[in-house]
Structure formats: structure tokens, C-alpha cells
Amino acid sequence: MNIKPEVAALHDELTQWRREIHAHPELAFEETRTSDFVAQKLEEFGIEVHRGIAHTGVVGVLRSGDPDAEHIGLRADMDALPIEEQTNAEYSSRIPGKMHACGHDGHTTMLLGAAKHLSRSGRFSGTVYFIFQPGEESAGGGRVMVEEGLFERFPMRSVYGMHNWPGIQTGVAATLTGPVMAASDTFSITITGKGGHAAMPHQGIDTVMVTCEAVGALQTIASRNCDPADPVVVSVTQIHGGDATNVIPQQVNIAGTARTFSKNARDMIEPAMRRIINGVCAAHGASAEFEFERGYPATVNSAHETTLAARAAARVLGDGNVIHDMNPCMGSEDFAYMLEERPGSYIWLGAGEGRAQLHSPHYDFNDEILPLGVSYWTALVEDQLPAE
Ligand code: NI
């Protein structure tokens, strides 16, 4: 482990910031307190601050040496989740029903720590953009920042993201080239039959039976229609229909999510679903209304920047502690929108094994990794923007 003494010395302060943010979680585009906290710290460090990008987003600009040398963007997310915290930690959420259950409090803190350290050390030549984005969890804050001109206003050549990852050992980082997180699309289907008396099914068209058949048939998309080497998940997560034990419902609604990595697979899902649903309905004389909405695209790491990210992580954690060929995750991440615009890389920073998973009410960010995250960010900057 290669943690600079100046960074190690920040550990207590970082822990304090992290717990302060943790106690005051805010949901997508409501991150006003967090955004104030971030902006105030950046100003304290003498960093140029830009606010109001995607409502509550903040960008800090730090120049050193030759500011026209390399420009690099480092991104953290700030939002919390609508979860009732159950950790009983002394710094637990003070806001009922809201919780930092994904560690974005830690991500914000680690990027602030890097901003503090780099603003003091100035050991780089170029421009660093510290991007604090709102609404990662569901609202696409990354997309809104891109739409509001993030890359035109702050002309970075490449952009980097990091997520803490329970289940990976502390002191280990993992990444891979290509898709790391999946595209996430949602669907909602209303199946209409002919409602009637449950004792006289021959007089109706049974939407419950049609739905069951349709839900099973949808699983053939992943198993029979897609290249087995190109992962696809289709999950039906909601079925709503019926109010009585003796009535066949007129309508049943099903909804769920589809996850893919490649454009081919993503483009194939919607028509395949329509074909199956319409076919099953037609077989029984029912009909269907189908809605399919595209959500976050796949998060795709570029090869060169992933090599640079892995090298920076290895400089901090040691060569043997960086996994270069991690399995991708079918979860999604709206850093994807930034990686559609600029080359870059997203890495997972191990948060320890045997800890509560992300989005669990028992999840608690591991404060031990705060100096590791700060050191990764600073190593990345010092590697890519070498001082003259
Ligand atoms: Ni997250």
C-alpha cells in the first residue's frame, strides 16, 4: 500500500465529512445541502466552483503548471436512496425514509479529499475537473449534466468514475475494458382478455393464464434468441391483476427490466418481447398494449484509459491488488452517459468482504477506504498530468 503521509493525515477529517454527508441524505436533484457542502469545501481549497449544472451539480476546476496541458475529469455522485436506514450507527440518517445506502457519501468525500490534496500539492501540470453529479440512482443526473454542456464548458479529454464495492477485499481494485455495467431498459405490458365468472372460464378469456404463459415465454429471449456469449437479463418484477377469488380479471399488467451490454442485444429485446407477447395473446384471443422505455445505456470502459486507471490503482494498492478482468455487472450506472461522450474508465474499489451489500438498509460505507480512494484519484492525475 502506497498512501502518502499527507493523504493519510486527512483520514480523520475525511471520516468526519463522510459521516456529516451520511447523516443528511438527499434524493435525486434535491442535493442542495450536499451541494452546498461540496461547493463550500472546494472554495476553501481555492478551487474555482461552478454550480447549478443539472440543478444541484457542482464542478470544481483546478489548474496547475501549464493549464493548457492535459485536461481530465474525475466524477463522483452525491445522491441517496429512499430507504429507511437500519445500521444503528451514531451518524445514521437523520432524514426518515432516506439513506446513503450506495456509498455516494463516500464517493463525494473521496473526490473532495483529492481536491484538497491536489490543491495543496500542485504536483501536476494541466487542468482537473472535479465533477459532483446529482441523481445517479434513477434520475439520470449524469445525462442531464451532459445535456447541459458539461463537456463543452469543461473541455476534458477523458473522464473517470469509481464505485466502492462490498464483496471485493479492502485494498483491491477491479476493472475491465469494454462494458462494465449494463444498459437498463424497462417495460410495462397490459394484457386484456375477457373478464368473467371464475366458475365459467369458457365464457371469458383468462388473462391470468395468458400472463403466466407470457412471463415464462419471455425467458426464452435470453436463453434462445440471444448469443449466449452476450449476456441478457429479462426480469418480470411486477404482476398486477384481479380483485376477487371468483372473478377472472379483464386486465393484467406486468412490468420489469431488461439488461444488456451490447447494442445488438439491446436492439433485439424490444421486438422479441413484442413478438412473444403478441403471439401468446393471439393464441388465446387476448390482446396486449406494450410500452418499452430505454434507460441508462451500458457503461463502456475504453481500453487506453482503463490501462491508465489500472496503472494508477496499482501504484497505490500494489500490482497484485488490481484485478484487470473482473466480470462485468448487470447493474446500471449513469456514468455511462459521460463515457458515451469521452473515453474513460470506471473502476470498483473494494470495500471489504462480508459487508452488507449496496442498497441494503444495513449497508455502511467503509471509512477505511477513504484514503485509498483519494490516493487513486491523485495518482491518476499525477500520472496523466505530470508536473514539468
Ligand atoms: Ni451507487
Short mmCIF file of C-alpha atoms and ligand atoms in Angstrom, two decimals:
data_model
loop_
_atom_site.label_atom_id
_atom_site.label_comp_id
_atom_site.label_asym_id
_atom_site.label_seq_id
_atom_site.Cartn_x
_atom_site.Cartn_y
_atom_site.Cartn_z
CA MET A 1 0.00 0.00 0.00
CA ASN A 2 1.39 3.35 -1.02
CA ILE A 3 -0.50 6.13 0.77
CA LYS A 4 1.25 9.48 1.02
CA PRO A 5 1.60 10.76 4.58
CA GLU A 6 -0.29 13.96 3.62
CA VAL A 7 -3.24 11.84 2.46
CA ALA A 8 -3.09 9.53 5.47
CA ALA A 9 -3.16 12.64 7.66
CA LEU A 10 -6.53 13.59 6.11
CA HIS A 11 -8.20 10.36 7.27
CA ASP A 12 -9.97 11.77 10.35
CA GLU A 13 -11.19 14.82 8.50
CA LEU A 14 -12.42 12.67 5.59
CA THR A 15 -14.29 10.40 8.00
CA GLN A 16 -15.93 13.43 9.56
CA TRP A 17 -17.05 14.78 6.16
CA ARG A 18 -18.34 11.37 5.09
CA ARG A 19 -20.41 10.96 8.25
CA GLU A 20 -21.73 14.50 8.02
CA ILE A 21 -22.97 13.81 4.47
CA HIS A 22 -24.26 10.39 5.55
CA ALA A 23 -26.43 11.88 8.30
CA HIS A 24 -28.14 14.22 5.79
CA PRO A 25 -29.04 12.12 2.74
CA GLU A 26 -30.83 13.78 -0.17
CA LEU A 27 -32.55 12.20 -3.18
CA ALA A 28 -32.03 12.98 -6.87
CA PHE A 29 -31.91 16.69 -7.76
CA GLU A 30 -32.63 17.63 -4.14
CA GLU A 31 -28.96 17.52 -3.10
CA THR A 32 -28.90 21.17 -2.04
CA ARG A 33 -27.27 20.65 1.37
CA THR A 34 -24.71 18.22 -0.07
CA SER A 35 -24.06 20.52 -3.00
CA ASP A 36 -23.55 23.49 -0.61
CA PHE A 37 -21.14 21.36 1.43
CA VAL A 38 -19.15 20.40 -1.67
CA ALA A 39 -19.04 23.95 -3.06
CA GLN A 40 -18.00 25.39 0.29
CA LYS A 41 -15.15 22.89 0.65
CA LEU A 42 -13.93 23.48 -2.90
CA GLU A 43 -13.93 27.23 -2.27
CA GLU A 44 -11.97 26.69 0.95
CA PHE A 45 -9.35 24.84 -1.11
CA GLY A 46 -9.15 27.81 -3.51
CA ILE A 47 -10.74 25.86 -6.35
CA GLU A 48 -12.90 27.59 -8.99
CA VAL A 49 -16.51 26.45 -8.44
CA HIS A 50 -19.34 26.19 -10.97
CA ARG A 51 -22.81 25.40 -9.62
CA GLY A 52 -26.32 24.78 -10.94
CA ILE A 53 -25.35 22.27 -13.62
CA ALA A 54 -28.16 19.72 -13.68
CA HIS A 55 -29.84 21.65 -10.82
CA THR A 56 -27.60 20.63 -7.91
CA GLY A 57 -24.46 19.51 -9.78
CA VAL A 58 -21.11 21.11 -8.96
CA VAL A 59 -17.90 21.26 -10.99
CA GLY A 60 -14.60 22.38 -9.48
CA VAL A 61 -11.76 23.47 -11.79
CA LEU A 62 -8.15 23.22 -10.62
CA ARG A 63 -5.26 24.33 -12.82
CA SER A 64 -1.57 23.91 -12.20
CA GLY A 65 1.63 24.32 -14.19
CA ASP A 66 0.65 24.62 -17.83
CA PRO A 67 -3.17 24.73 -17.71
CA ASP A 68 -3.31 24.00 -21.44
CA ALA A 69 -1.63 20.65 -20.96
CA GLU A 70 -3.88 17.62 -20.43
CA HIS A 71 -7.48 18.12 -19.17
CA ILE A 72 -9.00 15.33 -17.13
CA GLY A 73 -12.41 14.85 -15.44
CA LEU A 74 -12.98 12.95 -12.17
CA ARG A 75 -16.57 12.24 -11.24
CA ALA A 76 -18.41 11.39 -8.01
CA ASP A 77 -22.13 11.01 -7.34
CA MET A 78 -23.96 12.74 -4.46
CA ASP A 79 -27.47 11.30 -4.17
CA ALA A 80 -29.02 8.93 -1.62
CA LEU A 81 -31.81 6.33 -1.81
CA PRO A 82 -35.38 6.13 -0.50
CA ILE A 83 -34.50 3.51 2.14
CA GLU A 84 -35.07 3.52 5.91
CA GLU A 85 -31.63 3.07 7.47
CA GLN A 86 -31.17 0.17 9.89
CA THR A 87 -27.46 0.38 10.74
CA ASN A 88 -27.87 2.00 14.18
CA ALA A 89 -24.63 3.86 13.51
CA GLU A 90 -24.21 7.03 15.56
CA TYR A 91 -24.04 9.01 12.31
CA SER A 92 -27.20 7.32 10.91
CA SER A 93 -29.51 9.19 8.58
CA ARG A 94 -31.45 11.94 10.33
CA ILE A 95 -33.96 12.02 7.48
CA PRO A 96 -36.72 9.41 7.74
CA GLY A 97 -37.00 7.19 4.67
CA LYS A 98 -33.75 8.41 3.09
CA MET A 99 -30.34 6.84 3.32
CA HIS A 100 -26.89 6.82 1.73
CA ALA A 101 -27.09 3.09 1.03
CA CYS A 102 -24.84 3.09 -2.02
CA GLY A 103 -21.83 4.92 -0.62
CA HIS A 104 -22.23 8.09 -2.65
CA ASP A 105 -21.43 9.92 0.62
CA GLY A 106 -18.04 8.17 0.48
CA HIS A 107 -17.58 8.89 -3.24
CA THR A 108 -18.25 12.60 -2.70
CA THR A 109 -15.83 12.62 0.24
CA MET A 110 -13.03 10.84 -1.65
CA LEU A 111 -13.26 13.29 -4.56
CA LEU A 112 -13.28 16.23 -2.13
CA GLY A 113 -10.23 14.72 -0.43
CA ALA A 114 -8.44 14.51 -3.77
CA ALA A 115 -9.39 18.13 -4.49
CA LYS A 116 -7.96 19.20 -1.16
CA HIS A 117 -4.73 17.25 -1.59
CA LEU A 118 -4.14 18.30 -5.22
CA SER A 119 -4.92 21.95 -4.47
CA ARG A 120 -2.21 21.90 -1.80
CA SER A 121 0.40 19.79 -3.56
CA GLY A 122 0.02 21.24 -7.06
CA ARG A 123 2.13 18.31 -8.23
CA PHE A 124 0.65 18.20 -11.73
CA SER A 125 0.56 20.24 -14.88
CA GLY A 126 -2.78 20.68 -16.60
CA THR A 127 -6.43 21.07 -15.62
CA VAL A 128 -8.50 18.81 -13.36
CA TYR A 129 -12.31 18.99 -13.35
CA PHE A 130 -13.93 17.64 -10.18
CA ILE A 131 -17.45 16.63 -11.21
CA PHE A 132 -20.05 16.16 -8.45
CA GLN A 133 -23.18 14.89 -10.08
CA PRO A 134 -26.73 14.65 -8.74
CA GLY A 135 -29.31 11.93 -9.33
CA GLU A 136 -27.24 8.86 -10.21
CA GLU A 137 -29.65 6.32 -8.75
CA SER A 138 -32.63 6.80 -11.01
CA ALA A 139 -32.96 10.27 -12.45
CA GLY A 140 -30.03 10.27 -14.88
CA GLY A 141 -28.19 13.26 -13.40
CA GLY A 142 -25.16 12.33 -15.49
CA ARG A 143 -27.26 12.59 -18.64
CA VAL A 144 -28.61 15.99 -17.60
CA MET A 145 -25.08 17.27 -16.95
CA VAL A 146 -24.06 16.12 -20.44
CA GLU A 147 -27.17 17.78 -21.94
CA GLU A 148 -26.37 20.99 -20.10
CA GLY A 149 -22.97 21.18 -21.76
CA LEU A 150 -20.62 19.55 -19.25
CA PHE A 151 -18.05 18.68 -21.93
CA GLU A 152 -18.38 21.93 -23.87
CA ARG A 153 -17.98 24.09 -20.78
CA PHE A 154 -15.23 21.92 -19.31
CA PRO A 155 -13.25 20.54 -22.26
CA MET A 156 -11.73 17.41 -20.72
CA ARG A 157 -10.13 14.78 -22.91
CA SER A 158 -11.11 11.86 -20.68
CA VAL A 159 -13.32 11.17 -17.67
CA TYR A 160 -13.09 8.71 -14.78
CA GLY A 161 -15.52 7.23 -12.27
CA MET A 162 -15.20 5.00 -9.20
CA HIS A 163 -17.61 2.99 -7.06
CA ASN A 164 -16.96 1.32 -3.72
CA TRP A 165 -17.76 -2.38 -3.91
CA PRO A 166 -18.64 -4.58 -0.93
CA GLY A 167 -17.66 -8.15 -1.76
CA ILE A 168 -14.26 -7.12 -3.10
CA GLN A 169 -11.50 -7.09 -0.46
CA THR A 170 -10.34 -3.81 1.02
CA GLY A 171 -7.14 -2.73 -0.70
CA VAL A 172 -8.14 -4.29 -4.01
CA ALA A 173 -9.49 -2.52 -7.10
CA ALA A 174 -11.12 -4.14 -10.11
CA THR A 175 -11.88 -3.08 -13.64
CA LEU A 176 -12.06 -4.32 -17.20
CA THR A 177 -12.06 -2.94 -20.73
CA GLY A 178 -15.41 -2.84 -22.52
CA PRO A 179 -18.85 -2.93 -20.89
CA VAL A 180 -18.62 -2.93 -17.08
CA MET A 181 -22.24 -2.19 -16.25
CA ALA A 182 -25.35 -2.96 -18.28
CA ALA A 183 -27.89 -0.92 -20.18
CA SER A 184 -31.12 -0.80 -18.21
CA ASP A 185 -34.48 -0.61 -20.01
CA THR A 186 -37.97 -1.02 -18.56
CA PHE A 187 -41.21 -2.42 -19.92
CA SER A 188 -44.86 -2.42 -18.96
CA ILE A 189 -47.41 -4.66 -20.66
CA THR A 190 -51.18 -4.66 -20.20
CA ILE A 191 -52.85 -7.88 -21.27
CA THR A 192 -56.56 -7.63 -21.97
CA GLY A 193 -58.83 -10.68 -22.16
CA LYS A 194 -62.45 -11.08 -21.28
CA GLY A 195 -63.25 -10.92 -17.60
CA GLY A 196 -65.99 -13.07 -16.17
CA HIS A 197 -67.03 -15.66 -13.63
CA ALA A 198 -64.19 -17.88 -12.50
CA ALA A 199 -66.55 -20.89 -12.50
CA MET A 200 -67.35 -20.37 -16.19
CA PRO A 201 -63.95 -19.80 -17.80
CA HIS A 202 -65.23 -20.90 -21.21
CA GLN A 203 -67.25 -17.69 -21.38
CA GLY A 204 -64.20 -15.47 -20.87
CA ILE A 205 -60.60 -15.13 -21.95
CA ASP A 206 -58.39 -15.81 -18.93
CA THR A 207 -55.81 -13.03 -18.60
CA VAL A 208 -54.11 -14.72 -15.62
CA MET A 209 -53.34 -17.84 -17.61
CA VAL A 210 -52.19 -15.80 -20.63
CA THR A 211 -49.95 -13.73 -18.33
CA CYS A 212 -48.33 -16.81 -16.76
CA GLU A 213 -47.59 -18.23 -20.18
CA ALA A 214 -46.22 -14.88 -21.38
CA VAL A 215 -43.93 -14.43 -18.36
CA GLY A 216 -42.44 -17.89 -18.91
CA ALA A 217 -42.09 -17.33 -22.65
CA LEU A 218 -40.20 -14.05 -22.12
CA GLN A 219 -37.35 -16.06 -20.57
CA THR A 220 -36.72 -17.65 -23.97
CA ILE A 221 -35.32 -14.29 -25.17
CA ALA A 222 -32.22 -14.68 -23.00
CA SER A 223 -31.97 -18.46 -23.41
CA ARG A 224 -32.97 -18.96 -27.09
CA ASN A 225 -32.75 -15.66 -29.00
CA CYS A 226 -29.52 -14.10 -27.74
CA ASP A 227 -25.91 -15.08 -28.30
CA PRO A 228 -25.02 -16.98 -25.10
CA ALA A 229 -21.71 -15.10 -25.05
CA ASP A 230 -23.54 -11.75 -24.94
CA PRO A 231 -25.37 -11.62 -21.60
CA VAL A 232 -29.01 -10.58 -21.39
CA VAL A 233 -31.38 -10.46 -18.42
CA VAL A 234 -35.14 -10.08 -18.77
CA SER A 235 -36.82 -9.87 -15.36
CA VAL A 236 -40.56 -9.53 -14.84
CA THR A 237 -40.77 -7.89 -11.43
CA GLN A 238 -44.43 -6.90 -11.15
CA ILE A 239 -47.72 -8.64 -11.88
CA HIS A 240 -50.91 -6.80 -11.03
CA GLY A 241 -54.35 -8.22 -11.69
CA GLY A 242 -57.51 -9.44 -10.08
CA ASP A 243 -59.51 -8.43 -7.00
CA ALA A 244 -61.60 -11.48 -6.16
CA THR A 245 -61.18 -15.25 -5.94
CA ASN A 246 -64.19 -15.88 -8.13
CA VAL A 247 -63.56 -13.37 -10.91
CA ILE A 248 -61.31 -13.71 -13.95
CA PRO A 249 -59.80 -10.22 -14.32
CA GLN A 250 -60.38 -8.31 -17.53
CA GLN A 251 -56.82 -6.99 -17.49
CA VAL A 252 -53.44 -7.91 -16.00
CA ASN A 253 -50.40 -5.64 -16.03
CA ILE A 254 -46.85 -6.94 -15.93
CA ALA A 255 -43.69 -4.86 -15.74
CA GLY A 256 -39.97 -5.36 -15.38
CA THR A 257 -36.48 -4.59 -16.62
CA ALA A 258 -34.18 -5.77 -19.41
CA ARG A 259 -30.38 -5.58 -19.02
CA THR A 260 -27.88 -5.85 -21.85
CA PHE A 261 -24.27 -4.98 -22.64
CA SER A 262 -24.15 -4.80 -26.44
CA LYS A 263 -26.08 -2.61 -28.87
CA ASN A 264 -27.09 -5.74 -30.81
CA ALA A 265 -28.64 -7.37 -27.78
CA ARG A 266 -30.29 -4.15 -26.67
CA ASP A 267 -31.85 -3.52 -30.09
CA MET A 268 -33.12 -7.07 -30.22
CA ILE A 269 -35.02 -7.17 -26.90
CA GLU A 270 -37.96 -4.93 -27.65
CA PRO A 271 -39.04 -6.55 -30.95
CA ALA A 272 -38.53 -10.02 -29.42
CA MET A 273 -40.74 -9.11 -26.47
CA ARG A 274 -43.44 -7.73 -28.76
CA ARG A 275 -43.36 -10.86 -30.92
CA ILE A 276 -43.69 -13.17 -27.92
CA ILE A 277 -46.36 -11.17 -26.11
CA ASN A 278 -48.46 -10.65 -29.25
CA GLY A 279 -48.03 -14.31 -30.19
CA VAL A 280 -49.06 -15.67 -26.80
CA CYS A 281 -52.01 -13.27 -26.65
CA ALA A 282 -53.13 -14.17 -30.17
CA ALA A 283 -53.01 -17.87 -29.32
CA HIS A 284 -55.65 -17.28 -26.66
CA GLY A 285 -57.69 -14.46 -28.20
CA ALA A 286 -56.29 -11.82 -25.84
CA SER A 287 -54.58 -8.57 -26.76
CA ALA A 288 -51.70 -6.56 -25.34
CA GLU A 289 -50.58 -2.97 -25.01
CA PHE A 290 -46.84 -2.69 -24.79
CA GLU A 291 -44.59 0.09 -23.51
CA PHE A 292 -40.80 -0.12 -23.63
CA GLU A 293 -38.62 2.65 -22.28
CA ARG A 294 -34.89 2.93 -22.72
CA GLY A 295 -33.00 3.86 -19.56
CA TYR A 296 -29.27 4.13 -18.87
CA PRO A 297 -27.00 2.85 -21.66
CA ALA A 298 -24.22 0.35 -20.95
CA THR A 299 -21.17 1.75 -19.14
CA VAL A 300 -18.29 1.07 -21.51
CA ASN A 301 -14.65 1.49 -20.48
CA SER A 302 -12.20 2.47 -23.23
CA ALA A 303 -9.04 0.37 -23.49
CA HIS A 304 -6.33 3.01 -23.16
CA GLU A 305 -7.93 4.88 -20.24
CA THR A 306 -8.63 1.59 -18.44
CA THR A 307 -4.93 0.73 -18.70
CA LEU A 308 -4.14 4.14 -17.19
CA ALA A 309 -6.74 3.68 -14.43
CA ALA A 310 -5.42 0.22 -13.56
CA ARG A 311 -1.86 1.57 -13.50
CA ALA A 312 -2.83 4.39 -11.10
CA ALA A 313 -4.69 1.90 -8.87
CA ALA A 314 -1.65 -0.41 -8.89
CA ARG A 315 0.61 2.47 -7.92
CA VAL A 316 -1.48 2.90 -4.76
CA LEU A 317 -2.55 -0.67 -3.97
CA GLY A 318 0.29 -2.72 -5.45
CA ASP A 319 0.38 -4.68 -8.72
CA GLY A 320 -1.12 -7.83 -7.27
CA ASN A 321 -4.12 -5.95 -5.89
CA VAL A 322 -5.64 -4.79 -9.16
CA ILE A 323 -7.98 -7.18 -10.97
CA HIS A 324 -7.91 -6.36 -14.69
CA ASP A 325 -10.52 -8.82 -15.93
CA MET A 326 -13.36 -8.52 -13.43
CA ASN A 327 -16.71 -9.95 -14.53
CA PRO A 328 -18.99 -7.11 -15.60
CA CYS A 329 -22.11 -6.40 -13.53
CA MET A 330 -25.69 -6.39 -14.85
CA GLY A 331 -26.49 -3.38 -12.67
CA SER A 332 -26.52 0.01 -14.37
CA GLU A 333 -24.79 3.32 -13.79
CA ASP A 334 -25.45 6.70 -15.33
CA PHE A 335 -21.73 7.50 -15.61
CA ALA A 336 -22.48 5.64 -18.88
CA TYR A 337 -23.71 8.92 -20.41
CA MET A 338 -20.36 10.58 -19.75
CA LEU A 339 -18.49 7.61 -21.22
CA GLU A 340 -20.61 7.96 -24.36
CA GLU A 341 -19.10 11.43 -24.82
CA ARG A 342 -15.49 10.94 -23.76
CA PRO A 343 -13.12 7.99 -23.36
CA GLY A 344 -12.62 6.98 -19.76
CA SER A 345 -12.83 4.27 -17.18
CA TYR A 346 -14.95 3.21 -14.23
CA ILE A 347 -13.35 1.13 -11.51
CA TRP A 348 -14.59 -0.70 -8.44
CA LEU A 349 -12.77 -0.05 -5.19
CA GLY A 350 -13.02 -2.99 -2.79
CA ALA A 351 -14.99 -2.13 0.35
CA GLY A 352 -14.40 -5.48 2.07
CA GLU A 353 -15.91 -8.94 2.09
CA GLY A 354 -18.77 -9.96 4.36
CA ARG A 355 -20.22 -6.46 4.49
CA ALA A 356 -23.84 -5.51 3.74
CA GLN A 357 -24.42 -5.08 0.01
CA LEU A 358 -25.17 -1.83 -1.80
CA HIS A 359 -28.80 -0.67 -1.42
CA SER A 360 -29.28 -2.72 1.77
CA PRO A 361 -30.74 -0.88 4.82
CA HIS A 362 -27.75 -2.35 6.72
CA TYR A 363 -25.15 -1.02 4.26
CA ASP A 364 -22.49 1.20 5.77
CA PHE A 365 -19.69 2.81 3.77
CA ASN A 366 -16.30 1.52 4.88
CA ASP A 367 -14.39 4.60 6.07
CA GLU A 368 -11.12 2.64 5.96
CA ILE A 369 -11.03 3.00 2.19
CA LEU A 370 -11.34 6.81 2.15
CA PRO A 371 -7.55 7.42 1.85
CA LEU A 372 -7.33 4.69 -0.80
CA GLY A 373 -9.90 6.43 -2.99
CA VAL A 374 -8.20 9.80 -2.50
CA SER A 375 -4.84 8.23 -3.37
CA TYR A 376 -6.26 6.61 -6.51
CA TRP A 377 -7.62 9.94 -7.77
CA THR A 378 -4.39 11.76 -7.06
CA ALA A 379 -2.26 9.00 -8.64
CA LEU A 380 -4.44 9.19 -11.76
CA VAL A 381 -3.92 12.94 -12.00
CA GLU A 382 -0.17 12.81 -11.29
CA ASP A 383 0.28 10.04 -13.88
CA GLN A 384 -1.65 11.70 -16.65
CA LEU A 385 -0.80 15.32 -15.93
CA PRO A 386 2.86 15.01 -14.98
CA ALA A 387 4.42 18.10 -13.44
CA GLU A 388 7.04 19.74 -15.63
NI NI B 1 -24.09 3.77 -6.45
#
